[in-house]
Coordinates of C-alpha atoms in Angstrom, one line a residue:
X11 CA 89.5 113.4 83.5
X12 CA 90.5 112.0 86.8
X13 CA 91.5 108.5 85.5
X14 CA 93.0 109.9 82.3
X15 CA 95.3 112.5 84.1
X16 CA 96.5 109.9 86.6
X17 CA 97.0 107.3 84.0
X18 CA 99.1 109.7 81.8
X19 CA 101.1 110.5 84.9
X20 CA 101.8 106.8 85.5
X21 CA 102.7 106.2 81.9
X22 CA 105.1 109.1 82.1
X23 CA 106.8 107.4 85.1
X24 CA 106.8 104.2 83.2
X25 CA 108.5 105.8 80.3
X26 CA 111.4 107.0 82.5
X27 CA 111.6 103.6 84.1
X28 CA 111.5 102.0 80.7
X29 CA 114.4 104.1 79.3
X30 CA 116.5 103.2 82.2
X31 CA 115.7 99.4 81.9
X32 CA 116.4 99.6 78.1
X33 CA 120.0 100.6 78.8
X34 CA 120.7 97.8 81.2
X35 CA 122.3 94.6 79.6
X36 CA 120.5 91.4 80.0
X37 CA 123.4 90.0 81.8
X38 CA 122.6 92.2 84.7
X39 CA 119.0 90.8 84.9
X40 CA 120.4 87.3 84.7
X41 CA 122.8 88.0 87.6
X42 CA 120.3 89.5 89.9
X43 CA 117.4 87.2 89.2
X44 CA 117.6 85.3 92.6
X45 CA 117.7 88.6 94.4
X46 CA 114.5 89.8 92.6
X47 CA 112.5 86.7 93.5
X48 CA 113.6 86.9 97.1
X49 CA 112.6 90.6 97.3
X50 CA 109.3 89.6 95.7
X51 CA 108.6 87.1 98.5
X52 CA 109.6 89.8 101.1
X53 CA 107.1 92.3 99.7
X54 CA 104.4 89.7 99.4
X55 CA 104.8 89.2 103.1
X56 CA 104.8 92.9 103.9
X57 CA 101.7 93.5 102.0
X58 CA 99.8 91.2 104.4
X59 CA 101.0 93.1 107.4
X60 CA 98.3 95.5 108.7
X61 CA 99.4 99.1 108.6
X62 CA 101.7 98.4 105.7
X63 CA 99.4 96.6 103.2
X64 CA 96.3 98.7 102.1
X65 CA 93.0 96.9 102.0
X66 CA 90.5 97.6 99.2
X67 CA 87.3 95.8 98.8
X68 CA 88.3 93.0 101.1
X69 CA 91.6 92.4 99.3
X70 CA 95.0 93.4 100.8
X71 CA 97.2 93.8 97.6
X72 CA 98.7 97.3 97.8
X73 CA 101.6 99.0 99.8
X74 CA 100.6 102.7 100.3
X75 CA 103.5 104.9 99.6
X76 CA 101.5 108.2 100.3
X77 CA 101.4 109.7 96.8
X78 CA 100.4 106.5 95.2
X79 CA 99.9 102.8 96.0
X80 CA 102.0 99.9 94.5
X81 CA 100.2 96.6 93.6
X82 CA 103.0 94.1 94.6
X83 CA 101.6 91.3 92.4
X84 CA 102.3 93.1 89.2
X85 CA 106.0 93.4 90.0
X86 CA 106.1 89.7 91.1
X87 CA 105.0 88.6 87.7
X88 CA 107.9 90.2 86.0
X89 CA 110.5 89.2 88.6
X90 CA 109.4 85.6 88.5
X91 CA 109.9 85.4 84.8
X92 CA 113.4 87.0 85.1
X93 CA 114.3 84.6 88.0
X94 CA 113.0 81.5 86.1
X95 CA 114.7 82.4 82.9
X96 CA 118.0 82.6 84.6
X97 CA 117.4 79.4 86.5
X98 CA 116.6 77.5 83.4
X99 CA 119.8 78.7 81.8
X100 CA 122.0 77.8 84.9
X101 CA 120.3 74.4 85.6
X102 CA 118.7 73.6 82.3
X103 CA 120.2 70.1 81.9
X104 CA 119.5 69.2 85.5
X105 CA 116.0 70.4 85.3
X106 CA 115.5 68.0 82.3
X107 CA 117.1 65.0 84.2
X108 CA 116.6 65.3 87.9
X109 CA 113.4 65.8 89.9
X110 CA 115.1 68.0 92.5
X111 CA 116.2 70.8 90.2
X112 CA 112.9 70.5 88.4
X113 CA 110.8 71.0 91.6
X114 CA 113.0 73.7 93.3
X115 CA 112.0 76.7 91.3
X116 CA 108.3 75.7 91.4
X117 CA 108.6 75.5 95.1
X118 CA 109.6 79.3 95.3
X119 CA 106.8 80.1 92.8
X120 CA 104.3 78.2 94.7
X121 CA 105.2 80.0 97.9
X122 CA 104.6 83.2 96.0
X123 CA 101.4 81.9 94.8
X124 CA 100.2 80.9 98.4
X125 CA 101.1 84.4 99.6
X126 CA 99.0 85.9 96.7
X127 CA 96.1 83.7 97.7
X128 CA 96.2 85.1 101.2
X129 CA 95.7 88.6 99.9
X130 CA 93.6 87.2 98.1
X131 CA 94.6 87.5 94.5
X132 CA 93.6 84.2 92.9
X133 CA 94.0 85.6 89.3
X134 CA 97.6 86.8 89.7
X135 CA 98.5 83.5 91.3
X136 CA 97.0 81.6 88.3
X137 CA 98.9 83.6 85.8
X138 CA 102.3 83.3 87.6
X139 CA 102.1 79.6 88.0
X140 CA 100.7 78.9 84.5
X141 CA 103.5 81.1 82.9
X142 CA 106.1 79.2 85.0
X143 CA 104.8 75.9 84.0
X144 CA 104.9 76.8 80.2
X145 CA 108.5 78.1 80.5
X146 CA 109.6 74.8 82.3
X147 CA 107.8 72.7 79.7
X148 CA 109.6 74.5 76.9
X149 CA 113.0 74.0 78.7
X150 CA 112.5 70.3 78.1
X151 CA 111.3 68.8 81.3
X152 CA 110.2 65.2 81.2
X153 CA 106.7 64.8 80.2
X154 CA 105.8 62.4 83.3
X155 CA 107.2 65.1 85.7
X156 CA 105.2 67.9 83.8
X157 CA 101.9 65.8 84.1
X158 CA 102.5 65.2 87.7
X159 CA 103.0 68.9 88.6
X160 CA 100.0 69.8 86.4
X161 CA 97.8 67.3 88.3
X162 CA 99.0 68.6 91.7
X163 CA 98.5 72.2 90.7
X164 CA 95.0 71.4 89.4
X165 CA 94.2 69.7 92.7
X166 CA 95.5 72.6 94.7
X167 CA 93.4 75.0 92.6
X168 CA 90.3 73.0 93.0
X169 CA 90.9 72.8 96.8
X170 CA 91.5 76.6 97.0
X171 CA 88.0 77.1 95.2
X172 CA 86.2 74.5 97.4
X173 CA 87.7 75.7 100.6
X174 CA 86.7 79.4 100.2
X175 CA 82.9 80.2 100.3
X176 CA 83.7 83.5 98.5
X177 CA 85.4 81.7 95.6
X178 CA 82.8 78.9 95.5
X179 CA 80.0 81.6 95.2
X180 CA 81.9 83.2 92.4
X181 CA 82.3 79.8 90.6
X182 CA 78.6 79.1 90.9
X183 CA 77.7 82.6 89.6
X184 CA 79.9 81.9 86.5
X185 CA 78.0 78.8 85.7
X186 CA 74.7 80.7 85.8
X187 CA 75.1 84.5 86.4
X188 CA 71.4 85.2 85.8
X189 CA 70.3 82.9 88.6
X190 CA 71.3 85.6 91.1
X191 CA 71.4 88.6 88.7
X192 CA 71.4 91.2 91.6
X193 CA 73.7 89.2 93.9
X194 CA 76.7 87.1 93.1
X195 CA 76.1 87.3 89.3
X196 CA 75.7 91.0 89.2
X197 CA 79.1 91.8 87.6
X198 CA 79.0 89.1 85.1
X199 CA 75.3 89.6 84.1
X200 CA 76.0 93.3 83.5
X201 CA 79.2 92.5 81.6
X202 CA 77.2 90.2 79.3
X203 CA 74.6 92.9 78.8
X204 CA 77.4 95.3 77.9
X205 CA 78.8 92.9 75.4
X206 CA 75.6 91.9 73.8
X207 CA 74.5 95.6 73.6
X208 CA 77.5 96.4 71.4
X209 CA 76.3 94.3 68.4
X210 CA 78.6 94.4 65.4
X211 CA 80.0 97.9 65.4
X212 CA 79.2 99.1 68.9
X213 CA 77.3 102.1 70.3
X214 CA 80.1 104.5 69.6
X215 CA 83.4 105.5 71.4
X216 CA 82.6 106.9 74.9
X217 CA 78.9 106.3 74.7
X218 CA 78.7 103.2 77.0
X219 CA 75.7 102.9 79.3
X220 CA 76.9 100.1 81.5
X221 CA 80.0 102.1 82.8
X222 CA 77.6 104.7 84.3
X223 CA 77.8 102.8 87.6
X224 CA 75.9 99.7 86.4
X225 CA 79.0 97.6 85.8
X226 CA 81.5 97.6 88.7
X227 CA 85.2 97.9 88.0
X228 CA 84.4 99.0 84.4
X229 CA 87.7 100.9 84.2
X230 CA 89.9 97.9 85.3
X231 CA 88.7 94.2 85.4
X232 CA 85.7 94.7 83.1
X233 CA 87.1 97.2 80.6
X234 CA 86.9 94.6 77.8
X235 CA 83.0 94.5 78.2
X236 CA 82.9 98.3 77.9
X237 CA 85.1 98.2 74.8
X238 CA 82.8 95.5 73.3
X239 CA 79.7 97.8 74.0
X240 CA 81.4 100.9 72.4
X241 CA 83.3 99.3 69.6
X242 CA 81.2 96.2 68.9
X243 CA 82.4 92.8 67.9
X244 CA 84.7 94.2 65.2
X245 CA 86.5 96.4 67.7
X246 CA 86.8 93.4 70.1
X247 CA 88.3 91.2 67.2
X248 CA 90.7 93.9 66.4
X249 CA 91.9 94.2 70.0
X250 CA 92.3 90.4 70.0
X251 CA 94.4 90.6 66.8
X252 CA 96.7 93.2 68.5
X253 CA 97.3 90.9 71.5
X254 CA 97.9 87.9 69.2
X255 CA 100.5 90.0 67.2
X256 CA 102.3 90.8 70.5
X257 CA 102.4 87.3 71.7
X258 CA 103.6 86.0 68.3
X259 CA 106.3 88.6 68.2
X260 CA 107.4 87.5 71.7
X261 CA 107.5 83.8 70.6
X262 CA 109.3 84.9 67.3
X263 CA 112.0 86.6 69.5
X264 CA 112.3 83.5 71.6
X265 CA 112.9 81.4 68.5
X266 CA 115.6 83.7 67.2
X267 CA 117.2 83.8 70.6
X268 CA 117.3 80.0 70.6
X269 CA 118.9 79.8 67.2
X270 CA 121.6 82.2 68.5
X271 CA 122.0 80.1 71.6
X272 CA 121.0 83.1 73.8
X273 CA 118.9 81.1 76.1
X274 CA 118.2 83.7 78.8
X275 CA 116.8 86.2 76.1
X276 CA 114.7 83.3 74.7
X277 CA 113.1 82.4 78.0
X278 CA 112.5 86.1 78.9
X279 CA 110.7 86.6 75.6
X280 CA 108.8 83.3 76.0
X281 CA 107.7 84.2 79.6
X282 CA 106.6 87.7 78.6
X283 CA 104.6 86.4 75.7
X284 CA 103.0 83.7 77.8
X285 CA 102.2 86.2 80.5
X286 CA 100.5 88.7 78.2
X287 CA 98.7 86.0 76.3
X288 CA 97.4 84.2 79.5
X289 CA 96.3 87.4 81.3
X290 CA 94.5 88.7 78.2
X291 CA 92.8 85.4 77.6
X292 CA 91.7 85.1 81.3
X293 CA 90.5 88.7 81.5
X294 CA 88.4 88.4 78.3
X295 CA 87.2 85.0 79.2
X296 CA 86.0 86.4 82.5
X297 CA 84.2 89.3 80.8
X298 CA 82.6 86.8 78.3
X299 CA 81.4 84.4 81.0
X300 CA 83.5 81.5 79.9
X301 CA 85.8 81.6 82.9
X302 CA 85.0 82.2 86.6
X303 CA 85.3 85.8 87.8
X304 CA 88.8 86.8 88.9
X305 CA 90.3 90.3 89.9
X306 CA 92.6 90.5 87.0
X307 CA 93.2 93.4 84.6
X308 CA 93.4 93.7 80.8
X309 CA 97.1 94.2 80.0
X310 CA 98.2 97.6 78.5
X311 CA 94.5 98.7 78.6
X312 CA 92.9 98.6 82.2
X313 CA 93.5 101.6 84.5
X314 CA 96.2 101.1 87.1
X315 CA 99.5 102.8 88.0
X316 CA 101.4 99.7 89.1
X317 CA 100.2 97.9 86.0
X318 CA 101.0 100.8 83.7
X319 CA 104.7 101.1 85.1
X320 CA 105.3 97.5 85.2
X321 CA 104.2 96.9 81.6
X322 CA 106.3 99.8 80.5
X323 CA 109.3 98.2 82.2
X324 CA 108.4 94.8 80.7
X325 CA 108.3 96.0 77.2
X326 CA 111.5 97.9 77.6
X327 CA 113.1 94.7 78.7
X328 CA 111.6 93.0 75.6
X329 CA 113.0 95.8 73.5
X330 CA 116.4 95.2 75.0
X331 CA 116.1 91.5 74.1
X332 CA 115.4 92.5 70.5
X333 CA 118.3 95.0 70.5
X334 CA 120.9 92.4 71.7
X335 CA 119.6 89.8 69.2
X336 CA 119.9 92.3 66.4
X337 CA 123.5 93.2 67.6
X338 CA 124.4 89.5 67.7
X339 CA 123.0 89.1 64.1
X340 CA 125.2 92.0 62.8
X341 CA 128.3 90.6 64.6
X342 CA 127.6 87.2 62.9
X343 CA 127.3 88.9 59.5
X344 CA 130.4 90.8 59.9
X345 CA 132.2 87.5 60.8
X346 CA 131.1 86.1 57.5
X347 CA 132.5 89.0 55.6
X348 CA 129.2 91.1 55.3
X349 CA 128.9 94.8 56.2
X350 CA 126.1 96.0 58.5
X351 CA 124.6 97.9 55.7
X352 CA 124.7 95.1 53.1
X353 CA 121.3 93.9 51.8
X354 CA 120.4 90.4 52.8

């Protein structure tokens, strides 16, 4: 019960944090967005300093606070979305019409991505940059500018893979994991064995064989493979439907916010939905062998204190978005002569 007890503790902390965040108006987040992105960059630098950053399995991604460790990249994902949502509201027209205002936020985000690559945390860097590009595209940036930045980011990503023997080996093992089943392809081959062993309905909840020290990181990065083994293809499809519903609801909130001219709330909902959707897709794709292996967790499911607390905070912020949109709807109805309890 080690992981269960600790995860329940982190969820309790996340619940308290979530209640506090739910009470904060969105105007506070919009105002302090630039401060959050600067603090993110500071912490990304601190985590690289020996003695401050904690190294695990060759990666320096955590700051040790004694009683628990904080994975900085999890908070950076949320802070980047908050900052970019505010920036697109303040500079929306200039982002669409000038190259300088278009490239400025991406410059800060690419700095954050570069610091993440130094940890190294390639998966988090991909999620942050991809989420930012989606938000900027929806903001109405020129298509030519968008294609240029996509080409540049694609080239940088390819260079990052080719310049690192570690990433290159992972990419090679992704193409044919069973070519070196007990070496570079060990994780992916065991993941595929777990998924294939689940069949249609699975072996039963809690009865996985692969999690018995065969599949590394079975409680974090490769949890989806264990779920497939225990719950089968039907369980996996049900989980995918849940994630799809969450993403759809986020995009629905973004659409409602746009109709109400509340652009900050809309970009927040869009960014959170894109983040959850991208990270879920990448994690499942890695487990299924359709994407190269990355150290990225399954949102809301994988074990991890920082992830649990940050996602509690994230969805509390999303609930705040929904609350303010609902309040605006009630005010609009009252202005038209309806009462809040009238049936629509």
